[in-house]
Coordinates of C-alpha atoms and ligand atoms in Angstrom, one line a residue:
M1 CA 0.0 0.0 0.0
S2 CA 1.4 3.4 -1.0
F3 CA 1.8 6.2 1.5
L4 CA -1.0 8.2 -0.2
S5 CA -3.5 5.4 0.1
L6 CA -2.6 4.8 3.7
L7 CA -3.2 8.6 4.4
L8 CA -6.5 8.4 2.6
L9 CA -7.5 5.3 4.6
I10 CA -6.7 7.1 7.9
A11 CA -8.6 10.2 6.8
A12 CA -11.6 8.0 5.9
A13 CA -11.5 6.3 9.3
I14 CA -11.4 9.7 11.1
L15 CA -14.3 11.0 9.0
L16 CA -16.3 7.8 9.7
Q17 CA -15.8 8.3 13.4
I18 CA -16.9 11.9 13.3
F19 CA -20.0 10.9 11.3
V20 CA -20.9 8.2 13.9
Y21 CA -20.3 10.7 16.8
V22 CA -22.4 13.4 15.2
S23 CA -25.2 11.0 14.4
I24 CA -25.3 9.7 18.0
E25 CA -25.4 13.2 19.4
F26 CA -28.1 14.2 16.9
W27 CA -30.2 11.2 17.9
R28 CA -29.7 12.0 21.6
L29 CA -30.8 15.6 21.1
W30 CA -33.7 14.6 19.0
Q31 CA -34.9 12.2 21.7
T32 CA -34.6 15.0 24.3
Y33 CA -36.5 17.4 22.0
E34 CA -39.3 14.8 21.5
A35 CA -39.5 14.1 25.3
L36 CA -39.8 17.9 25.9
R37 CA -42.4 18.3 23.2
N38 CA -44.5 15.4 24.7
G39 CA -44.1 16.9 28.2
S40 CA -42.6 13.7 29.6
I41 CA -39.6 15.5 31.1
S42 CA -39.2 19.0 32.5
S43 CA -37.3 21.5 30.4
E44 CA -35.7 22.7 33.7
I45 CA -34.0 19.4 34.2
V46 CA -32.7 19.3 30.6
L47 CA -31.6 22.9 30.3
N48 CA -30.1 23.1 33.7
P49 CA -28.7 19.8 34.9
E50 CA -28.2 21.3 38.4
A51 CA -31.9 21.9 38.6
S52 CA -32.6 18.1 38.5
L53 CA -31.1 17.9 42.0
K54 CA -33.8 20.4 43.2
V55 CA -36.8 19.0 41.3
T56 CA -36.4 15.3 41.8
Q57 CA -39.2 15.3 44.4
L58 CA -41.7 16.8 42.0
A59 CA -43.4 14.8 39.4
P60 CA -42.0 15.7 36.0
S61 CA -44.2 18.3 34.2
A62 CA -46.7 18.4 37.0
W63 CA -49.5 20.9 37.2
I64 CA -49.8 23.7 39.8
G65 CA -52.7 23.9 42.3
N66 CA -55.7 21.7 42.0
R67 CA -56.9 19.7 39.0
T68 CA -60.3 18.2 38.7
F69 CA -60.4 14.4 38.4
T70 CA -63.4 12.1 38.0
V71 CA -63.7 8.8 39.7
E72 CA -63.8 6.2 36.8
R73 CA -63.9 3.0 38.9
K74 CA -64.1 2.0 42.6
E75 CA -62.9 -1.5 43.6
H76 CA -62.5 -3.2 47.0
E77 CA -59.1 -4.8 47.4
D78 CA -59.4 -7.0 50.6
A79 CA -61.7 -9.6 52.0
L80 CA -63.4 -7.2 54.5
A81 CA -63.9 -4.3 52.0
Q82 CA -61.8 -2.0 54.2
V83 CA -59.5 -0.9 51.4
C84 CA -61.0 0.6 48.3
S85 CA -59.1 1.6 45.1
F86 CA -60.2 4.7 43.2
Y87 CA -59.3 5.0 39.5
L88 CA -59.1 8.7 38.7
V89 CA -59.2 10.3 35.2
P90 CA -58.6 14.0 34.6
E91 CA -61.7 15.9 33.7
D92 CA -59.8 17.7 30.9
H93 CA -58.8 14.3 29.4
K94 CA -55.3 15.6 28.8
P95 CA -52.4 13.2 29.3
L96 CA -51.2 12.9 32.8
P97 CA -47.6 13.6 33.7
P98 CA -45.7 10.6 34.9
F99 CA -44.7 10.4 38.6
F100 CA -42.0 8.6 40.6
P101 CA -43.3 5.3 42.0
G102 CA -43.8 5.9 45.7
Q103 CA -45.2 9.5 45.4
F104 CA -48.6 10.6 46.5
L105 CA -51.5 12.8 45.5
T106 CA -53.0 15.5 47.8
F107 CA -56.7 15.8 47.9
Q108 CA -58.7 18.8 48.9
L109 CA -62.0 17.4 49.9
E110 CA -64.5 20.2 49.7
G111 CA -68.2 19.7 50.5
M112 CA -67.6 16.9 52.9
S113 CA -68.2 18.9 56.0
A114 CA -71.8 19.3 57.3
I115 CA -70.8 22.8 58.5
K116 CA -71.1 25.4 55.9
G117 CA -67.9 27.4 55.3
A118 CA -65.8 24.9 57.2
K119 CA -62.3 24.4 55.9
P120 CA -61.9 21.7 53.3
V121 CA -60.2 18.5 54.6
I122 CA -56.8 17.9 53.0
R123 CA -55.3 14.4 52.9
C124 CA -52.6 12.7 51.0
Y125 CA -52.9 9.2 49.3
S126 CA -50.1 7.3 47.7
L127 CA -50.4 6.4 44.1
S128 CA -50.8 2.6 44.2
D129 CA -50.0 1.7 40.6
A130 CA -47.3 2.3 38.1
P131 CA -47.6 5.5 36.1
H132 CA -50.2 5.5 33.3
L133 CA -50.9 8.1 30.7
N134 CA -54.6 8.6 31.4
R135 CA -55.4 7.5 34.9
Y136 CA -54.1 7.4 38.4
R137 CA -55.0 5.0 41.2
I138 CA -55.1 5.4 44.9
S139 CA -56.1 2.8 47.5
V140 CA -57.7 4.0 50.7
K141 CA -58.2 2.2 54.0
R142 CA -61.1 3.1 56.2
A143 CA -59.9 4.7 59.4
P144 CA -62.2 3.4 62.1
A145 CA -62.6 5.2 65.4
P146 CA -60.0 3.9 67.9
L147 CA -61.3 1.2 70.2
G148 CA -62.9 2.4 73.4
K149 CA -63.0 6.1 72.3
E150 CA -66.1 8.1 71.7
V151 CA -64.8 9.9 68.7
S152 CA -65.8 9.9 65.1
P153 CA -64.2 7.6 62.6
G154 CA -61.7 9.0 60.1
L155 CA -63.2 11.9 58.1
A156 CA -61.6 11.6 54.7
S157 CA -61.2 7.9 54.3
N158 CA -64.9 7.2 55.3
Y159 CA -66.1 10.0 53.1
L160 CA -64.2 8.5 50.1
H161 CA -65.6 5.0 50.9
D162 CA -69.2 6.0 51.5
V163 CA -69.9 9.2 49.6
V164 CA -67.5 9.4 46.7
E165 CA -68.9 7.3 43.8
V166 CA -68.1 6.6 40.2
G167 CA -68.6 9.9 38.4
S168 CA -67.8 12.0 41.5
S169 CA -65.3 14.9 41.0
L170 CA -62.3 15.4 43.3
Q171 CA -59.8 18.2 43.5
V172 CA -56.3 16.9 43.3
R173 CA -52.8 18.4 43.6
A174 CA -50.0 17.0 41.5
P175 CA -48.0 13.9 42.5
A176 CA -45.2 14.8 45.0
G177 CA -43.1 13.4 47.7
H178 CA -39.5 12.4 48.5
F179 CA -40.2 8.7 49.0
F180 CA -39.8 7.0 45.6
L181 CA -37.9 4.1 44.1
D182 CA -34.5 4.9 42.6
R183 CA -34.3 4.2 38.9
S184 CA -31.2 2.1 39.0
E185 CA -31.3 -1.7 38.4
G186 CA -29.8 -2.3 41.8
P187 CA -31.5 -4.9 44.2
V188 CA -34.3 -3.5 46.5
V189 CA -36.1 -4.6 49.5
L190 CA -39.7 -3.2 49.8
I191 CA -41.3 -3.4 53.3
G192 CA -44.9 -2.5 53.7
G193 CA -46.9 -2.6 56.9
G194 CA -50.7 -2.6 56.6
I195 CA -51.9 0.1 54.2
G196 CA -48.2 1.1 53.9
I197 CA -48.3 -1.4 51.1
T198 CA -49.7 1.2 48.6
P199 CA -46.4 2.9 47.6
M200 CA -44.7 -0.5 47.4
L201 CA -47.4 -1.6 44.9
S202 CA -46.6 1.4 42.7
M203 CA -42.9 0.7 42.9
L204 CA -43.1 -3.0 42.2
N205 CA -45.7 -2.6 39.4
W206 CA -43.5 -0.1 37.7
S207 CA -40.2 -2.0 38.2
L208 CA -41.6 -5.4 37.1
S209 CA -43.2 -3.9 34.0
S210 CA -40.4 -1.4 33.0
Q211 CA -37.1 -2.7 34.4
N212 CA -35.0 -5.6 33.3
N213 CA -35.3 -8.4 35.9
R214 CA -34.4 -6.1 38.9
E215 CA -34.2 -8.1 42.1
I216 CA -37.1 -7.2 44.3
W217 CA -38.0 -8.5 47.7
L218 CA -41.4 -7.6 49.2
F219 CA -42.0 -8.1 52.9
Y220 CA -45.6 -7.4 53.7
G221 CA -46.8 -7.2 57.3
V222 CA -50.4 -7.4 58.4
R223 CA -52.2 -8.7 61.4
N224 CA -54.2 -11.5 59.7
P225 CA -55.0 -12.7 56.2
S226 CA -58.3 -10.7 56.0
E227 CA -56.2 -7.5 55.9
L228 CA -54.2 -8.6 52.9
V229 CA -54.6 -6.2 49.9
M230 CA -54.3 -7.3 46.3
L231 CA -53.1 -10.8 47.2
Q232 CA -54.1 -12.3 43.9
H233 CA -52.2 -9.6 42.0
L234 CA -49.1 -10.2 44.1
E235 CA -49.3 -13.9 43.4
T236 CA -49.7 -13.3 39.7
L237 CA -46.6 -11.1 39.7
A238 CA -44.6 -13.6 41.8
T239 CA -45.6 -16.4 39.4
A240 CA -44.5 -14.4 36.3
H241 CA -41.3 -12.9 37.7
P242 CA -38.7 -15.2 39.3
N243 CA -36.8 -12.1 40.3
F244 CA -39.7 -11.0 42.6
H245 CA -39.7 -12.6 46.1
V246 CA -42.8 -12.2 48.3
H247 CA -42.9 -12.8 52.1
I248 CA -46.0 -12.1 54.1
C249 CA -45.8 -11.8 57.8
L250 CA -49.0 -12.3 59.9
S251 CA -48.7 -11.0 63.5
D252 CA -52.0 -12.3 65.0
L253 CA -51.4 -15.6 66.8
N254 CA -54.7 -16.9 65.5
S255 CA -53.3 -16.7 61.9
E256 CA -51.3 -19.8 62.7
G257 CA -53.4 -22.0 60.5
F258 CA -52.5 -19.9 57.6
I259 CA -48.7 -20.2 58.0
G260 CA -46.9 -22.6 55.7
P261 CA -46.7 -23.0 52.0
R262 CA -50.1 -21.7 50.6
S263 CA -48.5 -21.3 47.2
Q264 CA -45.1 -21.9 45.9
W265 CA -44.7 -18.2 45.0
I266 CA -45.5 -16.5 48.3
Q267 CA -44.1 -17.5 51.7
Y268 CA -45.9 -16.8 54.9
H269 CA -44.3 -16.2 58.3
Q270 CA -45.8 -15.9 61.8
G271 CA -44.9 -12.6 63.5
Q272 CA -43.9 -9.1 62.4
V273 CA -41.4 -8.1 59.7
D274 CA -38.3 -7.8 61.8
I275 CA -34.6 -7.6 61.3
G276 CA -34.1 -11.2 62.2
L277 CA -36.3 -12.3 59.3
L278 CA -34.5 -10.0 56.9
R279 CA -31.1 -11.2 58.0
S280 CA -32.2 -14.9 57.7
L281 CA -33.6 -14.5 54.2
L282 CA -31.6 -11.8 52.3
P283 CA -28.4 -12.7 50.6
L284 CA -25.5 -10.3 51.4
K285 CA -26.0 -7.6 48.8
P286 CA -26.1 -3.8 48.7
Y287 CA -29.9 -3.5 48.8
H288 CA -31.8 -0.2 49.0
Y289 CA -34.5 -0.6 51.6
Y290 CA -37.9 1.2 51.3
V291 CA -40.1 1.0 54.4
C292 CA -43.6 2.3 54.8
G293 CA -45.8 1.3 57.7
P294 CA -47.2 2.2 61.1
T295 CA -45.0 4.1 63.5
P296 CA -43.9 1.1 65.7
M297 CA -42.7 -0.7 62.5
L298 CA -40.6 2.3 61.4
Q299 CA -39.3 2.9 64.9
S300 CA -38.0 -0.6 65.2
L301 CA -36.9 -1.4 61.7
V302 CA -35.1 1.7 60.7
P303 CA -32.6 1.7 63.6
A304 CA -32.3 -2.1 63.3
L305 CA -31.3 -1.7 59.7
E306 CA -28.8 1.0 60.7
D307 CA -27.4 -1.3 63.4
W308 CA -27.1 -4.1 60.9
G309 CA -24.7 -1.8 58.9
V310 CA -27.0 -0.6 56.2
A311 CA -25.8 2.8 55.0
D312 CA -28.0 5.8 55.8
S313 CA -28.3 6.6 52.1
R314 CA -29.8 3.1 51.4
I315 CA -32.7 3.4 54.0
H316 CA -35.7 5.2 52.7
F317 CA -38.9 5.4 54.7
E318 CA -42.3 7.1 54.9
S319 CA -45.0 7.3 57.5
F320 CA -48.7 8.0 56.8
G321 CA -49.1 9.7 60.1
P322 CA -47.0 11.2 63.0
A323 CA -43.9 9.2 63.4
S324 CA -40.6 10.3 64.8
V325 CA -38.0 7.9 63.9
S326 CA -34.7 8.8 65.5
R327 CA -31.9 8.3 63.1
K328 CA -28.3 8.5 64.0
N329 CA -27.4 10.7 61.0
H330 CA -30.7 12.6 61.1
A331 CA -29.9 13.7 64.6
M332 CA -26.5 14.9 63.5
A333 CA -28.1 16.8 60.5
T334 CA -30.7 18.6 62.6
Q335 CA -28.0 19.4 65.2
G336 CA -26.4 21.6 62.7
A337 CA -29.5 23.7 62.3
A338 CA -29.8 24.6 65.9
Q339 CA -26.1 25.0 66.4
T340 CA -25.8 27.7 63.9
K341 CA -27.0 30.4 66.3
H342 CA -27.2 28.6 69.7
D343 CA -24.1 26.8 70.7
S344 CA -24.8 27.1 74.4
Q345 CA -28.3 28.6 75.0
P346 CA -31.4 26.3 74.8
V347 CA -33.7 26.7 71.8
V348 CA -37.1 27.7 73.0
V349 CA -40.2 27.3 70.9
T350 CA -43.2 29.3 71.8
F351 CA -46.7 28.7 70.4
A352 CA -48.2 32.1 71.0
N353 CA -51.9 31.5 70.6
S354 CA -51.9 28.2 72.4
G355 CA -49.9 29.7 75.3
K356 CA -47.4 26.8 75.3
K357 CA -43.7 26.7 75.0
A358 CA -41.0 24.0 75.1
D359 CA -37.3 23.5 74.7
W360 CA -36.3 21.9 71.5
E361 CA -33.2 19.7 71.1
P362 CA -31.6 18.2 68.1
G363 CA -33.1 14.8 67.3
M364 CA -36.6 15.8 68.6
G365 CA -38.0 16.1 65.1
S366 CA -40.0 18.8 63.4
L367 CA -41.9 21.7 64.9
L368 CA -45.1 19.8 64.0
E369 CA -44.1 16.9 66.1
L370 CA -43.2 19.2 68.9
A371 CA -46.6 20.9 68.8
E372 CA -48.4 17.5 68.7
S373 CA -46.4 16.3 71.7
L374 CA -47.7 19.4 73.6
G375 CA -51.2 18.5 72.6
I376 CA -51.7 21.4 70.2
A377 CA -54.2 20.5 67.5
I378 CA -52.8 21.3 64.1
D379 CA -54.2 20.5 60.7
S380 CA -51.6 18.6 58.7
G381 CA -51.7 16.6 55.5
C382 CA -48.6 15.3 53.9
R383 CA -46.0 15.7 56.6
S384 CA -43.4 16.2 53.9
G385 CA -43.7 19.9 53.1
S386 CA -45.9 19.5 50.1
C387 CA -49.6 20.1 51.0
G388 CA -49.1 23.4 52.9
T389 CA -51.8 22.5 55.5
C390 CA -49.5 23.1 58.5
Q391 CA -48.2 26.5 57.3
T392 CA -47.8 28.8 60.3
I393 CA -46.8 32.4 60.8
I394 CA -43.4 33.0 62.4
R395 CA -43.7 35.9 64.9
S396 CA -40.0 36.0 65.7
G397 CA -36.9 33.9 65.3
A398 CA -35.9 31.7 62.4
V399 CA -36.4 28.1 61.3
A400 CA -34.4 25.7 59.2
Y401 CA -35.6 22.8 57.0
S402 CA -34.1 19.4 57.5
T403 CA -35.9 18.4 54.3
A404 CA -36.5 21.1 51.7
P405 CA -40.2 21.8 51.4
I406 CA -41.7 21.0 48.1
I407 CA -43.9 24.1 48.1
D408 CA -42.6 27.5 49.1
P409 CA -44.3 28.7 52.3
E410 CA -45.6 32.3 52.2
A411 CA -43.2 35.0 53.3
G412 CA -42.9 35.1 57.1
S413 CA -44.4 31.6 57.5
C414 CA -43.0 28.1 57.7
L415 CA -44.2 24.6 57.1
L416 CA -44.1 23.0 60.6
C417 CA -43.9 19.4 59.3
V418 CA -40.4 19.9 57.9
A419 CA -39.2 22.8 59.9
T420 CA -36.9 22.8 62.9
P421 CA -35.9 25.9 64.9
Q422 CA -32.7 27.6 63.9
T423 CA -33.0 30.1 66.8
S424 CA -35.6 30.4 69.6
V425 CA -38.8 31.0 67.7
T426 CA -42.3 32.2 68.4
L427 CA -45.0 30.8 66.2
E428 CA -48.5 32.3 65.7
L429 CA -50.2 29.0 66.6
Ligands
LIG1 C1 -47.7 10.8 52.3 C2 -48.9 10.0 52.7 C3 -49.5 9.0 52.0 C4 -50.6 8.3 52.4 N1 -51.1 7.3 51.6 C5 -52.2 6.6 52.1 C6 -52.7 5.5 51.3 O1 -52.2 5.1 50.2 N2 -53.8 4.9 51.7 C7 -54.4 5.3 52.9 O2 -55.5 4.6 53.3 N3 -53.9 6.3 53.7 C8 -52.9 7.0 53.3 N4 -52.4 8.0 54.0 C9 -53.1 8.4 55.2 C10 -54.2 9.4 54.9 O3 -53.7 10.6 54.4 C11 -55.1 9.7 56.0 O4 -54.3 10.2 57.1 C12 -56.0 8.6 56.5 O5 -56.8 8.2 55.4 C13 -56.8 8.9 57.7 O6 -57.5 10.1 57.4 P1 -59.1 10.3 57.8 O7 -59.4 11.7 57.4 O8 -59.9 9.2 57.4 O9 -58.9 10.2 59.4 P2 -58.8 11.4 60.4 O10 -60.1 12.2 60.5 O11 -57.6 12.2 60.2 O12 -58.7 10.6 61.8 C14 -57.6 9.7 62.0 C15 -58.0 8.8 63.2 O13 -58.1 9.5 64.3 C16 -59.3 9.2 65.0 N5 -59.8 10.3 65.8 C17 -60.6 11.3 65.4 N6 -60.8 12.2 66.4 C18 -60.0 11.8 67.4 C19 -59.8 12.2 68.7 N7 -60.4 13.3 69.2 N8 -59.0 11.5 69.5 C20 -58.4 10.4 69.1 N9 -58.6 9.9 67.9 C21 -59.4 10.6 67.0 C22 -60.2 8.8 63.9 O14 -61.3 7.9 64.4 C23 -59.3 8.0 63.0 O15 -59.1 6.7 63.5 C24 -51.3 8.7 53.6 C25 -50.7 9.8 54.3 C26 -49.6 10.4 53.9 C27 -49.0 11.6 54.7

């Protein structure tokens, strides 16, 4: 081969490489453009990669404020009809933005109060299915009155069960929340206690239909078999996906007859989901753990996972109600907030209208938890800084946020559910 033809060959190879590179880049940009055009990703994320860090808790391309949805279908999901799924379609029939599996919707239930002019009841409900283009699903458990107490049963859940019918309209805020499944293909352990199964259903439905054989373990704790939700669905998924392992824990002693191999796909255990069970069943792998359930479950499992050596960044949890889970690292994080201004003096929180005050210390949780521990009645919805129900005026002092609120509180106010005091603070409440 002559020197000239060698030179030509090298030039052709370089040109080919440039062509391939430009084509790939063009294809990538075209995909992004198409996604933006279809509204399936936020332009803020694409145009400003830094922004993606800030907006990961928001559903991509979500709407602002309330949107009207119509109930398309209602379906009971358990033997005793205590859990009902609501399939919701937008009244405007426009495509729905996707959400991150594990996120929730916020409902503003107007017209459910017998008292005219009373404030609407605001409640959050986790999305219980994988994202769909034209409908969302939530699954709501009736909240009965606590045993032995002369109080009314849960307002919103019973209203949804008894009054809201197919064709009813509901005011709904966009999907939000910090608790959602990561998009990697890494192995995960999902732990749901009682109605805490709902975000897990969304996560596993999405992962099993969209990801490539990701290893998923589901530990589902209930008191007895009658409380199991969507058992048939779980069995169908476990049958179809060898990478999906289902373990059901029944804590009532009289469930004993149920223990044992009921099907080859689901294994049943007597007792609660506890660290002993996880340690005995899980192979040694770097799992991410997602836990949602009643307060005692979170308060025992989260520290137990930490003690087992699971990294803080691999433990994700959500509570549907007041729950203070003391985390080693969380305590250290909130410590920083108080220490900025008060290295030696105590941080005093005063609730002006209630006439109550208390010292706050790092590790004690949010201002909402502090108020509740003092018996101050506060309306709250999401407990994650997204619904705005607990917004309160700050009369003096300053607060910090251990978790950044998803909505901006009005100037001079704070969201108690995610706020901790930065200095001694006086709140309007
Ligand atoms: C992020 C998030 C996601 C959620 N996802 C789901 C979900 O997927 N499914 C679901 O079912 N729930 C979910 N919840 C819980 C839901 O938001 C409601 O808290 C739940 O439905 C109860 O609301 P309620 O209005 O029916 O009960 P409430 O009216 O809030 O009452 C709660 C309980 O307190 C009792 N009570 C009332 N008055 C008193 C009193 N004076 N003293 C003592 N007790 C009293 C009631 O009888 C009832 O048992 C979620 C919550 C959050 C924060």
